[in-house]
Coordinates of C-alpha atoms and ligand atoms in Angstrom, one line a residue:
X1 CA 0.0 0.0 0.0
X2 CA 1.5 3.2 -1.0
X3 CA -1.1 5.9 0.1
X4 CA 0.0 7.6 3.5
X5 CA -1.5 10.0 6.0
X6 CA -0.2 13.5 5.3
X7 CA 0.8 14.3 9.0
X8 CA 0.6 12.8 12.6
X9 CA -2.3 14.8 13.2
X10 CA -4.0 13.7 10.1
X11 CA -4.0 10.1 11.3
X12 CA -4.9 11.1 14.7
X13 CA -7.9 12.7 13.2
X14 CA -8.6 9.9 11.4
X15 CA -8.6 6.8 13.5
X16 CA -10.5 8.8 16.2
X17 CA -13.6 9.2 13.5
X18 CA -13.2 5.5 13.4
X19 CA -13.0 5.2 17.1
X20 CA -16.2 7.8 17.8
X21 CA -18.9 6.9 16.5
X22 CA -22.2 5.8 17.7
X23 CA -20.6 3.3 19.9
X24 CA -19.7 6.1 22.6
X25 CA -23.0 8.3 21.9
X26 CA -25.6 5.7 20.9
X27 CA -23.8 2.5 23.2
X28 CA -22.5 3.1 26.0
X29 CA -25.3 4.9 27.7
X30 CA -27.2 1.7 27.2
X31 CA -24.8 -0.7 27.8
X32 CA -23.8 1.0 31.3
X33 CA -27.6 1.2 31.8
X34 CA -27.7 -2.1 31.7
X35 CA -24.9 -3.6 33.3
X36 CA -24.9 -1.5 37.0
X37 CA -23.9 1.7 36.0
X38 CA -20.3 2.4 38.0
X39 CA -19.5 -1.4 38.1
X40 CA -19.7 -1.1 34.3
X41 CA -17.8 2.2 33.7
X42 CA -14.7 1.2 36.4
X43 CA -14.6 -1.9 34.3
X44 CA -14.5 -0.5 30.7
X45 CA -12.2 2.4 31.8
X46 CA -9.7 -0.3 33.3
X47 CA -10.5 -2.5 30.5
X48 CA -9.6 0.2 28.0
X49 CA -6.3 1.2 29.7
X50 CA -4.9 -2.3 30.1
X51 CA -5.9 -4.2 27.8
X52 CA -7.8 -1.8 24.8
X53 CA -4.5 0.8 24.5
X54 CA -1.8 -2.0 24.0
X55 CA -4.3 -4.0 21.7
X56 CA -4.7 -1.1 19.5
X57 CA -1.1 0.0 19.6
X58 CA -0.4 -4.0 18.1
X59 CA -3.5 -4.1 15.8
X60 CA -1.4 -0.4 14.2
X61 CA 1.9 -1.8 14.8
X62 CA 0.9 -4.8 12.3
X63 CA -0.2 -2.7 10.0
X64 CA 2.1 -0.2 10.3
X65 CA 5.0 -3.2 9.5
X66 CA 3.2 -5.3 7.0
X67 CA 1.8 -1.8 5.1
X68 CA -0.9 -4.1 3.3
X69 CA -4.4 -5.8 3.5
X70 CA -5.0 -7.5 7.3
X71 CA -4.9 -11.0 5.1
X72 CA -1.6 -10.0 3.6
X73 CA 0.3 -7.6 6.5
X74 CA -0.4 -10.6 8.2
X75 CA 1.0 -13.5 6.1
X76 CA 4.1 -11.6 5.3
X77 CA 4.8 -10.7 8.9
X78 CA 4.2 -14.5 9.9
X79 CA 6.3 -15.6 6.7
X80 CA 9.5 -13.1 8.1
X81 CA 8.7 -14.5 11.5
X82 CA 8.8 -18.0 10.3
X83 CA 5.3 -18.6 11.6
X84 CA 2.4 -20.3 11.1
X85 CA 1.0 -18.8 7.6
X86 CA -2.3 -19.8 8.8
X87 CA -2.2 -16.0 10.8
X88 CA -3.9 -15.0 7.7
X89 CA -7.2 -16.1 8.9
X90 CA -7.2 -13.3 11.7
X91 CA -7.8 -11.0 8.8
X92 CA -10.8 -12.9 7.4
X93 CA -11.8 -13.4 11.0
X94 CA -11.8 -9.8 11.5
X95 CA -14.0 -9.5 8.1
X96 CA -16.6 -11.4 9.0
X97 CA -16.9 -9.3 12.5
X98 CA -16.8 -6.1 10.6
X99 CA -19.4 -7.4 8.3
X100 CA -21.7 -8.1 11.0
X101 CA -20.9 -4.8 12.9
X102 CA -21.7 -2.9 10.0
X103 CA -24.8 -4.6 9.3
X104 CA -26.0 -3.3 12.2
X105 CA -24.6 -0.3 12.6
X106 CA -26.5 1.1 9.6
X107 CA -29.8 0.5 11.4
X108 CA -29.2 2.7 13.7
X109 CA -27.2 4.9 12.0
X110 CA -30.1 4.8 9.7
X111 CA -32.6 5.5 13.0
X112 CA -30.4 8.9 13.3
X113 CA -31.1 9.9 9.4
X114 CA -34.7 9.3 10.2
X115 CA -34.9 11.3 13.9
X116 CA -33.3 14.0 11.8
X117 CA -35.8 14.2 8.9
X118 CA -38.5 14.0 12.2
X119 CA -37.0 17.3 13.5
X120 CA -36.5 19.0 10.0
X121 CA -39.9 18.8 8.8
X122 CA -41.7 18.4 12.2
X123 CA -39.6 20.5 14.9
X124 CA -40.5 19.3 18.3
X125 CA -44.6 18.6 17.8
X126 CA -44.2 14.9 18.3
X127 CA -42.3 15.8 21.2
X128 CA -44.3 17.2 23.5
X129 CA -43.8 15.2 27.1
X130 CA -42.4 12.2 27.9
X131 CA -45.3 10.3 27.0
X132 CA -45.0 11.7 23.6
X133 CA -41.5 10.7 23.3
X134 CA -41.6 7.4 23.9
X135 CA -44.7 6.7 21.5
X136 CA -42.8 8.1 18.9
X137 CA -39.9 6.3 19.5
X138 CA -42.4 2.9 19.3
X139 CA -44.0 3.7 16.6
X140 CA -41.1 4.5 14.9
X141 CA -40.1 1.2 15.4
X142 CA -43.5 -0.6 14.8
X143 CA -42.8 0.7 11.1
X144 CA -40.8 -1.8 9.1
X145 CA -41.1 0.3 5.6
X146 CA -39.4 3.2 8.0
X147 CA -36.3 1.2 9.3
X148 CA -35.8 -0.2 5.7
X149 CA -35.7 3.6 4.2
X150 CA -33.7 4.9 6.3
X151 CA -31.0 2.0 6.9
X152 CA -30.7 1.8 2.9
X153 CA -30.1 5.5 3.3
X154 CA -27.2 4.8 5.6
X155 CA -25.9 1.8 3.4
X156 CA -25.8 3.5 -0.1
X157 CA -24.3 6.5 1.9
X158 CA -21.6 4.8 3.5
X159 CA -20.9 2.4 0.7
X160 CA -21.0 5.3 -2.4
X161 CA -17.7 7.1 -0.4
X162 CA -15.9 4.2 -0.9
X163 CA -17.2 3.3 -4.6
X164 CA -16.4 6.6 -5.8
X165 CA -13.3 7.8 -3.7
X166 CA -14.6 10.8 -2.5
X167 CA -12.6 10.3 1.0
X168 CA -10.6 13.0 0.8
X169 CA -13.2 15.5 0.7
X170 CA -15.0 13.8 3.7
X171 CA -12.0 13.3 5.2
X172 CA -11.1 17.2 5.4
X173 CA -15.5 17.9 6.5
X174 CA -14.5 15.5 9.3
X175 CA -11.8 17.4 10.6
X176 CA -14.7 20.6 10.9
X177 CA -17.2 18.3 11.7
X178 CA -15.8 16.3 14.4
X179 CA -14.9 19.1 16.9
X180 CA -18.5 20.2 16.3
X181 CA -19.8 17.0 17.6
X182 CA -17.3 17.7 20.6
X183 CA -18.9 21.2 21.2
X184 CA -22.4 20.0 20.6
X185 CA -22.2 17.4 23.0
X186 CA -20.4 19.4 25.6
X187 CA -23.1 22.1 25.2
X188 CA -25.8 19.2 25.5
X189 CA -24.2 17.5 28.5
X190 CA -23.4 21.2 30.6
X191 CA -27.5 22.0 29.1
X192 CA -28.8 18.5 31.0
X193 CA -27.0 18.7 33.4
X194 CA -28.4 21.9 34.0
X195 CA -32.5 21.0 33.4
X196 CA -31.7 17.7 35.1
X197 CA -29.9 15.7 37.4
X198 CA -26.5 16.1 37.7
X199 CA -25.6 14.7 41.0
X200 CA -27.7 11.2 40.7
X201 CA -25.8 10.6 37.0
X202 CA -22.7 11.3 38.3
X203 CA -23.5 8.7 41.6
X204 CA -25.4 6.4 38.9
X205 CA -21.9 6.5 36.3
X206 CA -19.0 6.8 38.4
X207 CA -19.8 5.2 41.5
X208 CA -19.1 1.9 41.1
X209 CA -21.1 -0.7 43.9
X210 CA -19.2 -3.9 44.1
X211 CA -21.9 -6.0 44.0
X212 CA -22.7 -5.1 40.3
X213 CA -19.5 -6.6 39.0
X214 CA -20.5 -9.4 37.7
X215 CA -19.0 -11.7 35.1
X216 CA -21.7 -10.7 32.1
X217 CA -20.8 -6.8 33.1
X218 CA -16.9 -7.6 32.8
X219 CA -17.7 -9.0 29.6
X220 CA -19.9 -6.7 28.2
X221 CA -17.5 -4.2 29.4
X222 CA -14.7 -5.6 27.5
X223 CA -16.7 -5.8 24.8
X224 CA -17.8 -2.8 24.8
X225 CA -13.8 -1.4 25.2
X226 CA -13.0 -3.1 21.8
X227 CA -16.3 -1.6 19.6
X228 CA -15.6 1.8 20.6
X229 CA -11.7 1.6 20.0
X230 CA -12.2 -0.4 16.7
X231 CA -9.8 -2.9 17.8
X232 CA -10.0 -7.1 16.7
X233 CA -11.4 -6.5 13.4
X234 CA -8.8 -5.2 11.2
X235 CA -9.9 -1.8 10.5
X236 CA -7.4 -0.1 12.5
X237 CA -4.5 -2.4 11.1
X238 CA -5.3 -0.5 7.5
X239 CA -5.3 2.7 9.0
X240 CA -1.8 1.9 10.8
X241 CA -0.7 0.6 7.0
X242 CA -1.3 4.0 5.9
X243 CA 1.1 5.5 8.9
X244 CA 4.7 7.7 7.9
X245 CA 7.8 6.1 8.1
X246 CA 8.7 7.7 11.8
X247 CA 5.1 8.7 13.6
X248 CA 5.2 7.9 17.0
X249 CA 2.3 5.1 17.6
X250 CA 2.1 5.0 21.3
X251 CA 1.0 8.6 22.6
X252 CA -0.4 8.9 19.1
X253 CA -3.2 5.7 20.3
X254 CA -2.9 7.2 24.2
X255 CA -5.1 11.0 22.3
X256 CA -7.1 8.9 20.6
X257 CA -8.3 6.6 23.5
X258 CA -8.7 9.4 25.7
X259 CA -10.8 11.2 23.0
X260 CA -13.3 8.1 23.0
X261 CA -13.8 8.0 26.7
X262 CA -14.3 11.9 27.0
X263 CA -17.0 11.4 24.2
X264 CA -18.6 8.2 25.9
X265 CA -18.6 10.2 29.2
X266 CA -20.3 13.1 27.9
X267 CA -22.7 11.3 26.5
X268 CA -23.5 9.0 29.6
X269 CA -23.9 12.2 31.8
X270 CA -26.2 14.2 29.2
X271 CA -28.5 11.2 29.1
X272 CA -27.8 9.8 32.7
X273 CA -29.2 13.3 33.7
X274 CA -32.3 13.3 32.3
X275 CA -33.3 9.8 33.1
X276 CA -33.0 10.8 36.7
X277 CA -34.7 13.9 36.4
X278 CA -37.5 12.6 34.5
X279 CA -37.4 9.1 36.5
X280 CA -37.1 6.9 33.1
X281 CA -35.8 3.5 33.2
X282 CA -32.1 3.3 33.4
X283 CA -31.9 -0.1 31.3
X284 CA -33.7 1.1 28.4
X285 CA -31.8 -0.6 26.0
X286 CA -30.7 0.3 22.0
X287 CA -33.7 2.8 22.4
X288 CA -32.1 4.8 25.4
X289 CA -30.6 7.5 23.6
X290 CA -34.2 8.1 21.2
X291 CA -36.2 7.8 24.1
X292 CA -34.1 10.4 26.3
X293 CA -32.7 13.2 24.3
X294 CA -35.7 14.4 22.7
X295 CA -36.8 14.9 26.2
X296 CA -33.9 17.9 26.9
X297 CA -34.3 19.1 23.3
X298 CA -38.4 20.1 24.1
X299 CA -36.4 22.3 26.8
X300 CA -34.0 23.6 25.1
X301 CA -34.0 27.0 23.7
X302 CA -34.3 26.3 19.7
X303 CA -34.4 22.9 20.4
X304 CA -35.7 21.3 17.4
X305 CA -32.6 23.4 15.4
X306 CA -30.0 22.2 18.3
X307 CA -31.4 18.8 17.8
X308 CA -31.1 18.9 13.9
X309 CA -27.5 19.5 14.7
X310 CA -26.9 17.1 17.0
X311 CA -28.0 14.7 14.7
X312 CA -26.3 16.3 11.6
X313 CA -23.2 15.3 13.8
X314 CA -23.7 12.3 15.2
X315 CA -24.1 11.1 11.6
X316 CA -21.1 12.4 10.5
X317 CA -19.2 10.6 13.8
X318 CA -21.2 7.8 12.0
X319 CA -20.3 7.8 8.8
X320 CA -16.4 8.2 9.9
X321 CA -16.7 5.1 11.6
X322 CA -18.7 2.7 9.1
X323 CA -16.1 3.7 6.5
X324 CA -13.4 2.8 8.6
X325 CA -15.6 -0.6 8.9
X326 CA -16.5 -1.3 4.7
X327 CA -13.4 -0.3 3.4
X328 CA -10.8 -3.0 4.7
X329 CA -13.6 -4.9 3.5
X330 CA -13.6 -3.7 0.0
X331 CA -9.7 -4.4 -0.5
X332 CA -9.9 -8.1 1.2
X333 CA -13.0 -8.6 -1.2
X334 CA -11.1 -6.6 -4.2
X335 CA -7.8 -8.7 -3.4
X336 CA -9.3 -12.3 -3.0
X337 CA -11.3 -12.5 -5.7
X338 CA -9.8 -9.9 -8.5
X339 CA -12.8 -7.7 -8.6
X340 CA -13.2 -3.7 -9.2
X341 CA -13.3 -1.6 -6.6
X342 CA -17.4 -1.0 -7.4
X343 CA -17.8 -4.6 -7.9
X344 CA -16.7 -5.1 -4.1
X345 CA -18.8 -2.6 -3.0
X346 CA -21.8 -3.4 -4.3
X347 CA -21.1 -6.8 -3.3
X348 CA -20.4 -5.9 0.3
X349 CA -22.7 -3.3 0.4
X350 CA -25.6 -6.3 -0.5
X351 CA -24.5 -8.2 2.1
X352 CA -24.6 -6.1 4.9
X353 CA -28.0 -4.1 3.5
X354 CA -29.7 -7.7 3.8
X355 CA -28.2 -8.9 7.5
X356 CA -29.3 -5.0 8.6
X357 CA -32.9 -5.4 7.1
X358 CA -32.9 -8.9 8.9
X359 CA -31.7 -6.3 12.4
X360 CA -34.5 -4.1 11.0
X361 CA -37.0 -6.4 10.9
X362 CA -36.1 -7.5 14.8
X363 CA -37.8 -4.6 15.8
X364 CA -41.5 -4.9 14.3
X365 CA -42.7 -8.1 12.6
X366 CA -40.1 -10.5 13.8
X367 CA -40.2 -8.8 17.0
X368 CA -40.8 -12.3 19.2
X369 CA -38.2 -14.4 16.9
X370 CA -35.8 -15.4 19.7
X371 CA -32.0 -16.8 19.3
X372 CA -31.4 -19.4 21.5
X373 CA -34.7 -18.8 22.9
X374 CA -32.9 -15.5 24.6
X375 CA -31.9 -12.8 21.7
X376 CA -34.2 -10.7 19.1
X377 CA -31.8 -11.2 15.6
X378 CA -30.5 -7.1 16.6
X379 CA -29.6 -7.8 19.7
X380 CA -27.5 -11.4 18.7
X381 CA -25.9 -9.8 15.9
X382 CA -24.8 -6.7 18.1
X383 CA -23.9 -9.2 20.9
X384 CA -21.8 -11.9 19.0
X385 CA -19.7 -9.2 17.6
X386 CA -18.9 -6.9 20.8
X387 CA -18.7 -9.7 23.3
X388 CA -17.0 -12.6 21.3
X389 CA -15.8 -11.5 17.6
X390 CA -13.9 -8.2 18.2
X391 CA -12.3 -10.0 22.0
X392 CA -10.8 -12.8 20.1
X393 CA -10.0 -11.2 17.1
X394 CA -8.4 -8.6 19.8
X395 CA -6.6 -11.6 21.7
X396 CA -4.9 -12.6 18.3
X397 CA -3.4 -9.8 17.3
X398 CA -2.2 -8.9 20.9
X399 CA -0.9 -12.4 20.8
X400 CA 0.7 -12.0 17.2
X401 CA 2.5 -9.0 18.3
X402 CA 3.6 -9.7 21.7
X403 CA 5.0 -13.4 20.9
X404 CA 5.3 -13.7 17.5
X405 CA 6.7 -10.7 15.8
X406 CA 10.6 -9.7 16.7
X407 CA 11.6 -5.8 16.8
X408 CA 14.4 -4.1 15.8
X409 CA 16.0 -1.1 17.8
X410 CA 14.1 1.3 15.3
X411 CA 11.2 -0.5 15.6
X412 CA 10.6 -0.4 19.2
X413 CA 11.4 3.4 19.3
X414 CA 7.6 3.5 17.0
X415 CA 5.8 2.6 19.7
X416 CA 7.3 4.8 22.3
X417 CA 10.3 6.9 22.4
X418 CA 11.1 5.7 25.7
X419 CA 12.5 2.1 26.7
X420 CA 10.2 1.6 29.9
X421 CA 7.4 2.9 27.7
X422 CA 8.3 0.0 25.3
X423 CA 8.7 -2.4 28.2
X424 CA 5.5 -1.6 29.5
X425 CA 3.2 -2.1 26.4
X426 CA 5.2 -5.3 25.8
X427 CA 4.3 -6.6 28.8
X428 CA 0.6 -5.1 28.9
X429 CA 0.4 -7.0 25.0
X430 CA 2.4 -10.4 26.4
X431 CA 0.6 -11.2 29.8
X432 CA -2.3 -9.0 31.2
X433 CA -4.2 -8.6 27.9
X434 CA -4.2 -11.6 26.9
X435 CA -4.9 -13.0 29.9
X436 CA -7.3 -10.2 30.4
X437 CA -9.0 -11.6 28.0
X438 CA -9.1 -15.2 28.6
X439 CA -10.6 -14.7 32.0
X440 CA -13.5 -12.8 31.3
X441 CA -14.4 -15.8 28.6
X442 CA -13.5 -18.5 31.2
X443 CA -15.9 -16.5 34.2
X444 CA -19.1 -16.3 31.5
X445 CA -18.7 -19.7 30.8
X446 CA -18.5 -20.6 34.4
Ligands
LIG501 N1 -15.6 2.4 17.2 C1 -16.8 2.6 16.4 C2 -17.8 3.3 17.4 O1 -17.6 3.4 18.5 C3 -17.4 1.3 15.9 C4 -16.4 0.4 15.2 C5 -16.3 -0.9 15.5 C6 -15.6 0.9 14.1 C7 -15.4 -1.7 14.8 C8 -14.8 0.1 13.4 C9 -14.7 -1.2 13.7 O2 -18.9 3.7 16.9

């Protein structure tokens, strides 16, 4: 691969549109919701500092020294390591997760297309109380025709930047657009926290009781540390192909990470607010965030214009991020099978739209399909990925890079400048993530 990112910066900005997304906005309000609050957040912040920074550091690392395709970074590197070739399967392995991630993902970055076109051409009417929130929000979902639209929306959005390279120029509105969604969330979070309630979101998110760390919130937590980062599935490995000879990887993954969580933790006190204020459910599930914002936009002055924005945004932080998903797709399906570059996408594109209208569907008329007579077919696909796809994919490539590849003195100085710094993520990449890892599989189990 020859392409490179012009600057530091210009990768930095980059990966963290793949890293933010609706994972920290849309996810992790509903995920910590779910799993205790505090238990869940101590969990995924320890989670992402031991075990999420050094995976991503090796997941750009590999593609940073095999400057390819996953399949092929990784079959070179194994080949000068005098490894197993069969390391090549990690990067199909990662496909098939980023297939099913972005399968889903378009539903509900499709929901966001549609909650926009609500507030531009009704403003706040449907709106009007709490009540009136929440029967949109079901209705909304009771309407299969709806989901479709608005998910093919998403698709043929996502997919047509790829088909017709116009990256660059969406690359350079993401560099405007993603401070926006910083500001716009910051105003949203100081705004909730002002019309709600503060003190019980902050006791809710970053108190953690013991008792609510269990083994399914570990998991979930890890989970959870990996989709937001990007890490197990490949996508970051391309973007680390893409890196200049001599940018520093370590402190350049360290501003990225830290960006994710300050987005996630913005998000989970804006909401967290309101649903103490207004005494909603805290488990509310993939609806939590369409069930509770609309509630501080009624209050807000020019609301339904704030809200248009926040969902302008929140698109964008989308979009960043399902790119980041189809196109190390595209180039594994270009590369395998000899096809054009719009062949792949329409091929992939296909795929994914039909799994998503499956997701879609999970919400209105195969609402009481269960898997394994527990999940709807949304929840299992969103599950499978974040809680056992992206974790092992994760646990190879920490493993690949901690035992398998050898560095040179140059080398090493790429992921941090300083020897202990080195040390430390090769330790953090050799023992505690992967055995990280293993754990939280072993207690589920058990
Ligand atoms: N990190 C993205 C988010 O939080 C999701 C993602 C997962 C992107 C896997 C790429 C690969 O929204």
């Amino acid at each position: 691969m020859r392409a490179r990112w012009s600057s530091r910066l210009a990768f930095i900005m980059a990966a963290t549109g793949a890293a933010v997304g609706l994972g920290n906005i849309w996810k992790f309000p509903y995920m910590a919701g779910e799993n205790g609050g505090g238990a869940f957040v101590f969990l995924y912040l320890i989670f992402v500092a031991l075990i999420g920074v050094p995976a991503l550091i090796a997941e750009i690392m590999i593609g940073r020294l095999g400057r390819d395709t996953p399949v092929k970074a990784l079959q070179k590197l194994s080949a000068q390591a005098k490894a197993s070739p069969k390391w090549r399967y990690l990067g199909w392995w990662g496909g098939l997760g980023l297939v099913l991630v972005l399968s889903f993902y378009s539903v509900i970055g499709g929901f966001s297309i549609g909650y926009l076109t609500e507030l531009g051409f009704h403003g706040l009417d449907h709106f009007g109380s709490v009540a009136a929130v929440h029967l949109f929000f079901d209705a909304f979902l009771a309407n299969p025709f709806n989901l479709l639209t608005w998910h093919t929306l998403f698709m043929i959005f996502t997919l047509s930047v790829i088909a017709f390279g116009v990256r660059s120029g969406l690359e350079r509105a993401s560099n405007i657009l993603m401070p926006g969604l910083f500001f716009i969330l910051f105003i949203l979070m100081i705004y909730s926290i002002y019309v709600g309630d503060p003190a019980a979101a902050i006791n809710f998110l970053l108190k953690p009781q013991l008792c609510d760390v269990t083994a399914a919130a570990a998991l979930n937590a890890l989970g959870h540390a990996f989709f937001t980062l990007a890490i197990g599935a490949g996508a970051m490995l391309v973007y680390g192909a893409y890196l200049p000879q001599q940018t520093r990887i370590g402190s350049s993954i360290c501003i990225i990470a830290f960006l994710d969580v300050l987005v996630a933790i913005f998000s989970g006190l804006a909401i967290f607010s309101i649903v103490f204020a207004y005494e909603l459910p805290v488990a509310g599930g993939p609806g939590l965030m369409f069930k509770v914002l609309p509630v501080a936009f009624v209050h807000m002055p020019s609301g339904a214009l704030f809200g248009a924005l926040f969902f302008i945004l929140l698109l964008f932080a989308a979009w960043t991020s399902s790119i980041s998903m189809a196109e190390p797709l595209v180039v594994l399906v270009m590369d395998r099978f000899c096809l054009k570059r719009k062949v792949a996408c329409a091929l992939i594109g296909l795929l994914c739209w039909i799994l998503g209208v499956l997701a879609s569907l999970s919400f209105n008329v195969w609402k009481d399909v269960r898997i394994f007579g527990h999940f709807s077919v949304f929840d299992a696909m969103a599950d499978l990925t974040t809680n056992i796809i992206l974790p092992i994919g994760g646990l190879c490539f920490v493993l690949f890079a901690g035992w398998v590849l050898k560095y040179t003195d140059t080398e090493y100085r790429l992921i941090s400048h300083h020897p202990l710094g080195y040390e430390l993520w090769r330790f953090l990449v050799r023992f505690i993530a992967p055995v990280g890892i293993l754990l939280s599989f072993v207690f589920n189990l058990l």
